[in-house]
Amino acid sequence: MKTIAAAAFVVFAAILVLTGCERLGIDTPWSAKAPAFINTDVTGLSYAKDFALTDHTGKPRTLADFKGKAVVVFFGYTQCPDVCPTTMLELAGVMKDLGPLAERVQVLFVTIDPQRDTPALLAQYVPAFDPRFLGLYGDAAATDKVAKEFKVFYQKVPGKTPGSYTMDHTAGSYVFDPDGHIRLFVRNGQGAEPLVHDLKLLLS
């Protein structure tokens, strides 16, 4: 009986150590050193390294242009009926909730429909959600290249007329830290709060 009691005490003590060390700030081999992101932590991802596109003002852009800012990259198209405007509204809400910190965040909308999304159309659509947002575009080859780099799926879905097609595409955003390193994948439809939380961590 004493042996059982002693064994139980050892187990209890071990649990106490496992659950208590991090709270007390004691380093252990299993302690998590990474920030406690809400969204999916993809730090060290082997793809989604860069892009070479043109913004809606006609200026060539790469990721290096935004060094010093956290960068949120979303792939979509202006005639998207639901996911794209919802996501852009959420991102506008993120900027509002960040307050002064929003000046250190750049949202980029990359079109996967260069056939219809002209620079003029992007210039109307993207800044309508927030004047600081930038629309990015490329020709068919450049669009395909950046989509492959970010492993973003997109595909035309025929409509009733040649110009009324829709686009199936990956619904999610990538987030880079101010040093240009990929850090997060943000799933669609979570609302502003989780991303606000994570951006504050990246900017702290």
JSON list of C-alpha atoms in Angstrom, two decimals:
[
{"chain": "A", "resi": 1, "resn": "MET", "atom": "CA", "xyz": [0.00, 0.00, 0.00]},
{"chain": "A", "resi": 2, "resn": "LYS", "atom": "CA", "xyz": [2.86, 2.34, 0.87]},
{"chain": "A", "resi": 3, "resn": "THR", "atom": "CA", "xyz": [4.43, 1.53, -2.51]},
{"chain": "A", "resi": 4, "resn": "ILE", "atom": "CA", "xyz": [1.24, 2.52, -4.36]},
{"chain": "A", "resi": 5, "resn": "ALA", "atom": "CA", "xyz": [0.97, 5.73, -2.37]},
{"chain": "A", "resi": 6, "resn": "ALA", "atom": "CA", "xyz": [4.60, 6.58, -3.08]},
{"chain": "A", "resi": 7, "resn": "ALA", "atom": "CA", "xyz": [4.14, 5.94, -6.80]},
{"chain": "A", "resi": 8, "resn": "ALA", "atom": "CA", "xyz": [1.04, 8.14, -6.85]},
{"chain": "A", "resi": 9, "resn": "PHE", "atom": "CA", "xyz": [2.97, 10.93, -5.18]},
{"chain": "A", "resi": 10, "resn": "VAL", "atom": "CA", "xyz": [5.74, 10.71, -7.78]},
{"chain": "A", "resi": 11, "resn": "VAL", "atom": "CA", "xyz": [3.20, 10.93, -10.62]},
{"chain": "A", "resi": 12, "resn": "PHE", "atom": "CA", "xyz": [1.49, 13.89, -8.96]},
{"chain": "A", "resi": 13, "resn": "ALA", "atom": "CA", "xyz": [4.82, 15.67, -8.48]},
{"chain": "A", "resi": 14, "resn": "ALA", "atom": "CA", "xyz": [5.74, 15.09, -12.12]},
{"chain": "A", "resi": 15, "resn": "ILE", "atom": "CA", "xyz": [2.43, 16.59, -13.28]},
{"chain": "A", "resi": 16, "resn": "LEU", "atom": "CA", "xyz": [3.03, 19.57, -11.03]},
{"chain": "A", "resi": 17, "resn": "VAL", "atom": "CA", "xyz": [6.43, 20.13, -12.60]},
{"chain": "A", "resi": 18, "resn": "LEU", "atom": "CA", "xyz": [5.10, 19.77, -16.14]},
{"chain": "A", "resi": 19, "resn": "THR", "atom": "CA", "xyz": [2.27, 22.23, -15.63]},
{"chain": "A", "resi": 20, "resn": "GLY", "atom": "CA", "xyz": [4.08, 24.65, -13.38]},
{"chain": "A", "resi": 21, "resn": "CYS", "atom": "CA", "xyz": [7.46, 25.33, -14.94]},
{"chain": "A", "resi": 22, "resn": "GLU", "atom": "CA", "xyz": [6.26, 27.58, -17.74]},
{"chain": "A", "resi": 23, "resn": "ARG", "atom": "CA", "xyz": [4.05, 29.58, -15.41]},
{"chain": "A", "resi": 24, "resn": "LEU", "atom": "CA", "xyz": [7.02, 30.17, -13.12]},
{"chain": "A", "resi": 25, "resn": "GLY", "atom": "CA", "xyz": [9.22, 31.11, -16.08]},
{"chain": "A", "resi": 26, "resn": "ILE", "atom": "CA", "xyz": [11.49, 28.11, -15.64]},
{"chain": "A", "resi": 27, "resn": "ASP", "atom": "CA", "xyz": [13.11, 26.95, -18.86]},
{"chain": "A", "resi": 28, "resn": "THR", "atom": "CA", "xyz": [12.42, 23.34, -19.74]},
{"chain": "A", "resi": 29, "resn": "PRO", "atom": "CA", "xyz": [13.27, 21.42, -22.92]},
{"chain": "A", "resi": 30, "resn": "TRP", "atom": "CA", "xyz": [9.59, 21.41, -23.94]},
{"chain": "A", "resi": 31, "resn": "SER", "atom": "CA", "xyz": [8.85, 25.07, -23.20]},
{"chain": "A", "resi": 32, "resn": "ALA", "atom": "CA", "xyz": [7.32, 26.89, -26.17]},
{"chain": "A", "resi": 33, "resn": "LYS", "atom": "CA", "xyz": [9.48, 29.81, -27.21]},
{"chain": "A", "resi": 34, "resn": "ALA", "atom": "CA", "xyz": [7.33, 30.94, -30.16]},
{"chain": "A", "resi": 35, "resn": "PRO", "atom": "CA", "xyz": [4.65, 33.63, -29.79]},
{"chain": "A", "resi": 36, "resn": "ALA", "atom": "CA", "xyz": [1.18, 32.33, -29.00]},
{"chain": "A", "resi": 37, "resn": "PHE", "atom": "CA", "xyz": [-0.45, 33.07, -32.34]},
{"chain": "A", "resi": 38, "resn": "ILE", "atom": "CA", "xyz": [-4.16, 32.39, -32.83]},
{"chain": "A", "resi": 39, "resn": "ASN", "atom": "CA", "xyz": [-3.81, 31.87, -36.57]},
{"chain": "A", "resi": 40, "resn": "THR", "atom": "CA", "xyz": [-1.72, 29.09, -38.13]},
{"chain": "A", "resi": 41, "resn": "ASP", "atom": "CA", "xyz": [1.98, 29.61, -37.47]},
{"chain": "A", "resi": 42, "resn": "VAL", "atom": "CA", "xyz": [3.87, 28.83, -40.71]},
{"chain": "A", "resi": 43, "resn": "THR", "atom": "CA", "xyz": [7.22, 30.31, -39.68]},
{"chain": "A", "resi": 44, "resn": "GLY", "atom": "CA", "xyz": [10.00, 28.82, -41.80]},
{"chain": "A", "resi": 45, "resn": "LEU", "atom": "CA", "xyz": [7.72, 27.87, -44.68]},
{"chain": "A", "resi": 46, "resn": "SER", "atom": "CA", "xyz": [9.76, 26.82, -47.71]},
{"chain": "A", "resi": 47, "resn": "TYR", "atom": "CA", "xyz": [7.53, 28.70, -50.18]},
{"chain": "A", "resi": 48, "resn": "ALA", "atom": "CA", "xyz": [5.68, 32.05, -50.33]},
{"chain": "A", "resi": 49, "resn": "LYS", "atom": "CA", "xyz": [9.03, 33.89, -50.31]},
{"chain": "A", "resi": 50, "resn": "ASP", "atom": "CA", "xyz": [8.38, 36.81, -52.66]},
{"chain": "A", "resi": 51, "resn": "PHE", "atom": "CA", "xyz": [6.42, 38.22, -55.59]},
{"chain": "A", "resi": 52, "resn": "ALA", "atom": "CA", "xyz": [7.06, 40.55, -58.52]},
{"chain": "A", "resi": 53, "resn": "LEU", "atom": "CA", "xyz": [3.86, 42.35, -59.53]},
{"chain": "A", "resi": 54, "resn": "THR", "atom": "CA", "xyz": [2.59, 45.87, -60.26]},
{"chain": "A", "resi": 55, "resn": "ASP", "atom": "CA", "xyz": [0.38, 47.87, -57.91]},
{"chain": "A", "resi": 56, "resn": "HIS", "atom": "CA", "xyz": [-2.77, 49.68, -58.99]},
{"chain": "A", "resi": 57, "resn": "THR", "atom": "CA", "xyz": [-0.82, 52.95, -59.38]},
{"chain": "A", "resi": 58, "resn": "GLY", "atom": "CA", "xyz": [1.48, 51.33, -61.94]},
{"chain": "A", "resi": 59, "resn": "LYS", "atom": "CA", "xyz": [4.48, 50.88, -59.64]},
{"chain": "A", "resi": 60, "resn": "PRO", "atom": "CA", "xyz": [6.42, 47.57, -59.74]},
{"chain": "A", "resi": 61, "resn": "ARG", "atom": "CA", "xyz": [6.36, 45.87, -56.34]},
{"chain": "A", "resi": 62, "resn": "THR", "atom": "CA", "xyz": [8.20, 43.14, -54.47]},
{"chain": "A", "resi": 63, "resn": "LEU", "atom": "CA", "xyz": [8.01, 42.14, -50.82]},
{"chain": "A", "resi": 64, "resn": "ALA", "atom": "CA", "xyz": [11.16, 44.16, -50.06]},
{"chain": "A", "resi": 65, "resn": "ASP", "atom": "CA", "xyz": [9.24, 47.39, -50.75]},
{"chain": "A", "resi": 66, "resn": "PHE", "atom": "CA", "xyz": [7.32, 46.89, -47.51]},
{"chain": "A", "resi": 67, "resn": "LYS", "atom": "CA", "xyz": [10.23, 46.07, -45.20]},
{"chain": "A", "resi": 68, "resn": "GLY", "atom": "CA", "xyz": [9.51, 47.42, -41.73]},
{"chain": "A", "resi": 69, "resn": "LYS", "atom": "CA", "xyz": [5.82, 46.62, -41.98]},
{"chain": "A", "resi": 70, "resn": "ALA", "atom": "CA", "xyz": [3.78, 43.52, -41.35]},
{"chain": "A", "resi": 71, "resn": "VAL", "atom": "CA", "xyz": [2.34, 42.49, -44.72]},
{"chain": "A", "resi": 72, "resn": "VAL", "atom": "CA", "xyz": [-0.98, 40.73, -45.28]},
{"chain": "A", "resi": 73, "resn": "VAL", "atom": "CA", "xyz": [-1.35, 39.14, -48.73]},
{"chain": "A", "resi": 74, "resn": "PHE", "atom": "CA", "xyz": [-4.78, 38.03, -49.97]},
{"chain": "A", "resi": 75, "resn": "PHE", "atom": "CA", "xyz": [-5.52, 36.51, -53.38]},
{"chain": "A", "resi": 76, "resn": "GLY", "atom": "CA", "xyz": [-8.90, 37.30, -54.90]},
{"chain": "A", "resi": 77, "resn": "TYR", "atom": "CA", "xyz": [-10.73, 39.10, -57.69]},
{"chain": "A", "resi": 78, "resn": "THR", "atom": "CA", "xyz": [-12.95, 42.16, -57.85]},
{"chain": "A", "resi": 79, "resn": "GLN", "atom": "CA", "xyz": [-16.08, 40.42, -59.16]},
{"chain": "A", "resi": 80, "resn": "CYS", "atom": "CA", "xyz": [-16.03, 37.81, -56.40]},
{"chain": "A", "resi": 81, "resn": "PRO", "atom": "CA", "xyz": [-19.56, 37.72, -54.94]},
{"chain": "A", "resi": 82, "resn": "ASP", "atom": "CA", "xyz": [-18.81, 36.76, -51.33]},
{"chain": "A", "resi": 83, "resn": "VAL", "atom": "CA", "xyz": [-15.44, 35.61, -49.97]},
{"chain": "A", "resi": 84, "resn": "CYS", "atom": "CA", "xyz": [-13.33, 38.48, -51.33]},
{"chain": "A", "resi": 85, "resn": "PRO", "atom": "CA", "xyz": [-15.45, 41.45, -50.21]},
{"chain": "A", "resi": 86, "resn": "THR", "atom": "CA", "xyz": [-16.05, 39.76, -46.85]},
{"chain": "A", "resi": 87, "resn": "THR", "atom": "CA", "xyz": [-12.33, 39.25, -46.34]},
{"chain": "A", "resi": 88, "resn": "MET", "atom": "CA", "xyz": [-11.50, 42.79, -47.40]},
{"chain": "A", "resi": 89, "resn": "LEU", "atom": "CA", "xyz": [-14.10, 44.16, -44.98]},
{"chain": "A", "resi": 90, "resn": "GLU", "atom": "CA", "xyz": [-12.55, 42.07, -42.21]},
{"chain": "A", "resi": 91, "resn": "LEU", "atom": "CA", "xyz": [-9.10, 43.41, -43.07]},
{"chain": "A", "resi": 92, "resn": "ALA", "atom": "CA", "xyz": [-10.48, 46.95, -43.00]},
{"chain": "A", "resi": 93, "resn": "GLY", "atom": "CA", "xyz": [-11.82, 46.15, -39.54]},
{"chain": "A", "resi": 94, "resn": "VAL", "atom": "CA", "xyz": [-8.39, 44.89, -38.52]},
{"chain": "A", "resi": 95, "resn": "MET", "atom": "CA", "xyz": [-6.82, 48.19, -39.53]},
{"chain": "A", "resi": 96, "resn": "LYS", "atom": "CA", "xyz": [-9.42, 50.13, -37.59]},
{"chain": "A", "resi": 97, "resn": "ASP", "atom": "CA", "xyz": [-8.96, 48.00, -34.47]},
{"chain": "A", "resi": 98, "resn": "LEU", "atom": "CA", "xyz": [-5.17, 48.32, -34.61]},
{"chain": "A", "resi": 99, "resn": "GLY", "atom": "CA", "xyz": [-5.39, 52.09, -34.26]},
{"chain": "A", "resi": 100, "resn": "PRO", "atom": "CA", "xyz": [-1.98, 53.79, -34.70]},
{"chain": "A", "resi": 101, "resn": "LEU", "atom": "CA", "xyz": [-0.32, 50.38, -35.22]},
{"chain": "A", "resi": 102, "resn": "ALA", "atom": "CA", "xyz": [-2.14, 50.10, -38.55]},
{"chain": "A", "resi": 103, "resn": "GLU", "atom": "CA", "xyz": [0.43, 52.45, -40.07]},
{"chain": "A", "resi": 104, "resn": "ARG", "atom": "CA", "xyz": [2.91, 49.58, -39.70]},
{"chain": "A", "resi": 105, "resn": "VAL", "atom": "CA", "xyz": [0.70, 47.13, -41.64]},
{"chain": "A", "resi": 106, "resn": "GLN", "atom": "CA", "xyz": [0.33, 46.79, -45.41]},
{"chain": "A", "resi": 107, "resn": "VAL", "atom": "CA", "xyz": [-2.57, 44.85, -46.93]},
{"chain": "A", "resi": 108, "resn": "LEU", "atom": "CA", "xyz": [-2.06, 43.61, -50.49]},
{"chain": "A", "resi": 109, "resn": "PHE", "atom": "CA", "xyz": [-4.87, 42.31, -52.70]},
{"chain": "A", "resi": 110, "resn": "VAL", "atom": "CA", "xyz": [-3.43, 40.12, -55.47]},
{"chain": "A", "resi": 111, "resn": "THR", "atom": "CA", "xyz": [-5.85, 39.55, -58.33]},
{"chain": "A", "resi": 112, "resn": "ILE", "atom": "CA", "xyz": [-6.16, 36.06, -59.78]},
{"chain": "A", "resi": 113, "resn": "ASP", "atom": "CA", "xyz": [-8.32, 37.45, -62.60]},
{"chain": "A", "resi": 114, "resn": "PRO", "atom": "CA", "xyz": [-5.99, 39.67, -64.67]},
{"chain": "A", "resi": 115, "resn": "GLN", "atom": "CA", "xyz": [-8.29, 39.33, -67.69]},
{"chain": "A", "resi": 116, "resn": "ARG", "atom": "CA", "xyz": [-10.93, 41.53, -66.05]},
{"chain": "A", "resi": 117, "resn": "ASP", "atom": "CA", "xyz": [-9.12, 43.22, -63.15]},
{"chain": "A", "resi": 118, "resn": "THR", "atom": "CA", "xyz": [-7.47, 46.15, -64.87]},
{"chain": "A", "resi": 119, "resn": "PRO", "atom": "CA", "xyz": [-5.34, 48.60, -62.90]},
{"chain": "A", "resi": 120, "resn": "ALA", "atom": "CA", "xyz": [-8.17, 51.15, -63.14]},
{"chain": "A", "resi": 121, "resn": "LEU", "atom": "CA", "xyz": [-10.67, 48.70, -61.67]},
{"chain": "A", "resi": 122, "resn": "LEU", "atom": "CA", "xyz": [-8.28, 47.65, -58.89]},
{"chain": "A", "resi": 123, "resn": "ALA", "atom": "CA", "xyz": [-7.66, 51.34, -58.12]},
{"chain": "A", "resi": 124, "resn": "GLN", "atom": "CA", "xyz": [-11.39, 51.77, -57.53]},
{"chain": "A", "resi": 125, "resn": "TYR", "atom": "CA", "xyz": [-12.07, 48.50, -55.73]},
{"chain": "A", "resi": 126, "resn": "VAL", "atom": "CA", "xyz": [-9.17, 47.94, -53.35]},
{"chain": "A", "resi": 127, "resn": "PRO", "atom": "CA", "xyz": [-8.77, 51.37, -51.68]},
{"chain": "A", "resi": 128, "resn": "ALA", "atom": "CA", "xyz": [-12.55, 51.54, -51.21]},
{"chain": "A", "resi": 129, "resn": "PHE", "atom": "CA", "xyz": [-12.08, 49.20, -48.23]},
{"chain": "A", "resi": 130, "resn": "ASP", "atom": "CA", "xyz": [-9.15, 51.22, -46.83]},
{"chain": "A", "resi": 131, "resn": "PRO", "atom": "CA", "xyz": [-7.16, 53.91, -48.66]},
{"chain": "A", "resi": 132, "resn": "ARG", "atom": "CA", "xyz": [-3.90, 52.26, -47.51]},
{"chain": "A", "resi": 133, "resn": "PHE", "atom": "CA", "xyz": [-4.65, 48.95, -49.24]},
{"chain": "A", "resi": 134, "resn": "LEU", "atom": "CA", "xyz": [-2.88, 48.18, -52.52]},
{"chain": "A", "resi": 135, "resn": "GLY", "atom": "CA", "xyz": [-4.11, 46.06, -55.41]},
{"chain": "A", "resi": 136, "resn": "LEU", "atom": "CA", "xyz": [-1.45, 44.00, -57.22]},
{"chain": "A", "resi": 137, "resn": "TYR", "atom": "CA", "xyz": [-1.69, 42.55, -60.70]},
{"chain": "A", "resi": 138, "resn": "GLY", "atom": "CA", "xyz": [0.37, 40.86, -63.38]},
{"chain": "A", "resi": 139, "resn": "ASP", "atom": "CA", "xyz": [-0.25, 39.32, -66.77]},
{"chain": "A", "resi": 140, "resn": "ALA", "atom": "CA", "xyz": [-1.39, 35.71, -67.01]},
{"chain": "A", "resi": 141, "resn": "ALA", "atom": "CA", "xyz": [2.17, 34.37, -66.71]},
{"chain": "A", "resi": 142, "resn": "ALA", "atom": "CA", "xyz": [3.07, 36.55, -63.72]},
{"chain": "A", "resi": 143, "resn": "THR", "atom": "CA", "xyz": [-0.21, 35.66, -62.00]},
{"chain": "A", "resi": 144, "resn": "ASP", "atom": "CA", "xyz": [0.42, 31.98, -62.51]},
{"chain": "A", "resi": 145, "resn": "LYS", "atom": "CA", "xyz": [3.97, 32.32, -61.20]},
{"chain": "A", "resi": 146, "resn": "VAL", "atom": "CA", "xyz": [3.00, 34.08, -57.98]},
{"chain": "A", "resi": 147, "resn": "ALA", "atom": "CA", "xyz": [0.09, 31.70, -57.39]},
{"chain": "A", "resi": 148, "resn": "LYS", "atom": "CA", "xyz": [2.46, 28.75, -57.68]},
{"chain": "A", "resi": 149, "resn": "GLU", "atom": "CA", "xyz": [4.97, 30.43, -55.36]},
{"chain": "A", "resi": 150, "resn": "PHE", "atom": "CA", "xyz": [2.26, 30.85, -52.72]},
{"chain": "A", "resi": 151, "resn": "LYS", "atom": "CA", "xyz": [0.60, 27.51, -53.55]},
{"chain": "A", "resi": 152, "resn": "VAL", "atom": "CA", "xyz": [-2.67, 29.30, -54.23]},
{"chain": "A", "resi": 153, "resn": "PHE", "atom": "CA", "xyz": [-5.27, 27.42, -56.28]},
{"chain": "A", "resi": 154, "resn": "TYR", "atom": "CA", "xyz": [-7.42, 29.34, -58.77]},
{"chain": "A", "resi": 155, "resn": "GLN", "atom": "CA", "xyz": [-9.61, 28.25, -61.67]},
{"chain": "A", "resi": 156, "resn": "LYS", "atom": "CA", "xyz": [-12.22, 29.76, -63.95]},
{"chain": "A", "resi": 157, "resn": "VAL", "atom": "CA", "xyz": [-15.80, 28.56, -63.59]},
{"chain": "A", "resi": 158, "resn": "PRO", "atom": "CA", "xyz": [-17.75, 29.29, -66.81]},
{"chain": "A", "resi": 159, "resn": "GLY", "atom": "CA", "xyz": [-20.82, 31.51, -66.61]},
{"chain": "A", "resi": 160, "resn": "LYS", "atom": "CA", "xyz": [-23.76, 32.03, -68.94]},
{"chain": "A", "resi": 161, "resn": "THR", "atom": "CA", "xyz": [-21.68, 34.39, -71.08]},
{"chain": "A", "resi": 162, "resn": "PRO", "atom": "CA", "xyz": [-17.92, 34.46, -71.75]},
{"chain": "A", "resi": 163, "resn": "GLY", "atom": "CA", "xyz": [-17.41, 37.45, -69.46]},
{"chain": "A", "resi": 164, "resn": "SER", "atom": "CA", "xyz": [-19.62, 36.30, -66.60]},
{"chain": "A", "resi": 165, "resn": "TYR", "atom": "CA", "xyz": [-17.35, 33.55, -65.29]},
{"chain": "A", "resi": 166, "resn": "THR", "atom": "CA", "xyz": [-16.43, 33.24, -61.63]},
{"chain": "A", "resi": 167, "resn": "MET", "atom": "CA", "xyz": [-13.17, 32.07, -60.07]},
{"chain": "A", "resi": 168, "resn": "ASP", "atom": "CA", "xyz": [-12.68, 29.26, -57.61]},
{"chain": "A", "resi": 169, "resn": "HIS", "atom": "CA", "xyz": [-9.67, 30.10, -55.46]},
{"chain": "A", "resi": 170, "resn": "THR", "atom": "CA", "xyz": [-7.90, 29.55, -52.17]},
{"chain": "A", "resi": 171, "resn": "ALA", "atom": "CA", "xyz": [-9.57, 31.60, -49.45]},
{"chain": "A", "resi": 172, "resn": "GLY", "atom": "CA", "xyz": [-6.97, 32.67, -46.94]},
{"chain": "A", "resi": 173, "resn": "SER", "atom": "CA", "xyz": [-4.24, 35.23, -46.32]},
{"chain": "A", "resi": 174, "resn": "TYR", "atom": "CA", "xyz": [-0.51, 35.06, -45.72]},
{"chain": "A", "resi": 175, "resn": "VAL", "atom": "CA", "xyz": [1.15, 37.33, -43.17]},
{"chain": "A", "resi": 176, "resn": "PHE", "atom": "CA", "xyz": [4.81, 38.42, -43.21]},
{"chain": "A", "resi": 177, "resn": "ASP", "atom": "CA", "xyz": [6.62, 40.02, -40.28]},
{"chain": "A", "resi": 178, "resn": "PRO", "atom": "CA", "xyz": [8.38, 43.42, -40.61]},
{"chain": "A", "resi": 179, "resn": "ASP", "atom": "CA", "xyz": [11.60, 41.64, -41.63]},
{"chain": "A", "resi": 180, "resn": "GLY", "atom": "CA", "xyz": [9.88, 40.02, -44.61]},
{"chain": "A", "resi": 181, "resn": "HIS", "atom": "CA", "xyz": [9.65, 36.52, -43.16]},
{"chain": "A", "resi": 182, "resn": "ILE", "atom": "CA", "xyz": [6.51, 34.43, -43.66]},
{"chain": "A", "resi": 183, "resn": "ARG", "atom": "CA", "xyz": [4.82, 33.86, -40.30]},
{"chain": "A", "resi": 184, "resn": "LEU", "atom": "CA", "xyz": [1.09, 33.14, -40.53]},
{"chain": "A", "resi": 185, "resn": "PHE", "atom": "CA", "xyz": [-1.66, 31.66, -42.64]},
{"chain": "A", "resi": 186, "resn": "VAL", "atom": "CA", "xyz": [-5.04, 33.19, -41.85]},
{"chain": "A", "resi": 187, "resn": "ARG", "atom": "CA", "xyz": [-8.15, 31.17, -42.63]},
{"chain": "A", "resi": 188, "resn": "ASN", "atom": "CA", "xyz": [-11.14, 32.96, -44.13]},
{"chain": "A", "resi": 189, "resn": "GLY", "atom": "CA", "xyz": [-14.10, 34.04, -42.03]},
{"chain": "A", "resi": 190, "resn": "GLN", "atom": "CA", "xyz": [-12.59, 34.35, -38.55]},
{"chain": "A", "resi": 191, "resn": "GLY", "atom": "CA", "xyz": [-13.38, 38.01, -38.06]},
{"chain": "A", "resi": 192, "resn": "ALA", "atom": "CA", "xyz": [-10.92, 40.75, -37.19]},
{"chain": "A", "resi": 193, "resn": "GLU", "atom": "CA", "xyz": [-10.01, 39.89, -33.60]},
{"chain": "A", "resi": 194, "resn": "PRO", "atom": "CA", "xyz": [-7.64, 36.91, -34.13]},
{"chain": "A", "resi": 195, "resn": "LEU", "atom": "CA", "xyz": [-5.58, 38.76, -36.74]},
{"chain": "A", "resi": 196, "resn": "VAL", "atom": "CA", "xyz": [-5.47, 41.93, -34.63]},
{"chain": "A", "resi": 197, "resn": "HIS", "atom": "CA", "xyz": [-4.08, 39.83, -31.78]},
{"chain": "A", "resi": 198, "resn": "ASP", "atom": "CA", "xyz": [-1.43, 38.21, -33.99]},
{"chain": "A", "resi": 199, "resn": "LEU", "atom": "CA", "xyz": [-0.36, 41.42, -35.72]},
{"chain": "A", "resi": 200, "resn": "LYS", "atom": "CA", "xyz": [0.19, 43.07, -32.34]},
{"chain": "A", "resi": 201, "resn": "LEU", "atom": "CA", "xyz": [2.52, 40.20, -31.45]},
{"chain": "A", "resi": 202, "resn": "LEU", "atom": "CA", "xyz": [4.42, 40.54, -34.73]},
{"chain": "A", "resi": 203, "resn": "LEU", "atom": "CA", "xyz": [4.77, 44.30, -34.27]},
{"chain": "A", "resi": 204, "resn": "SER", "atom": "CA", "xyz": [5.76, 44.20, -30.60]}
]
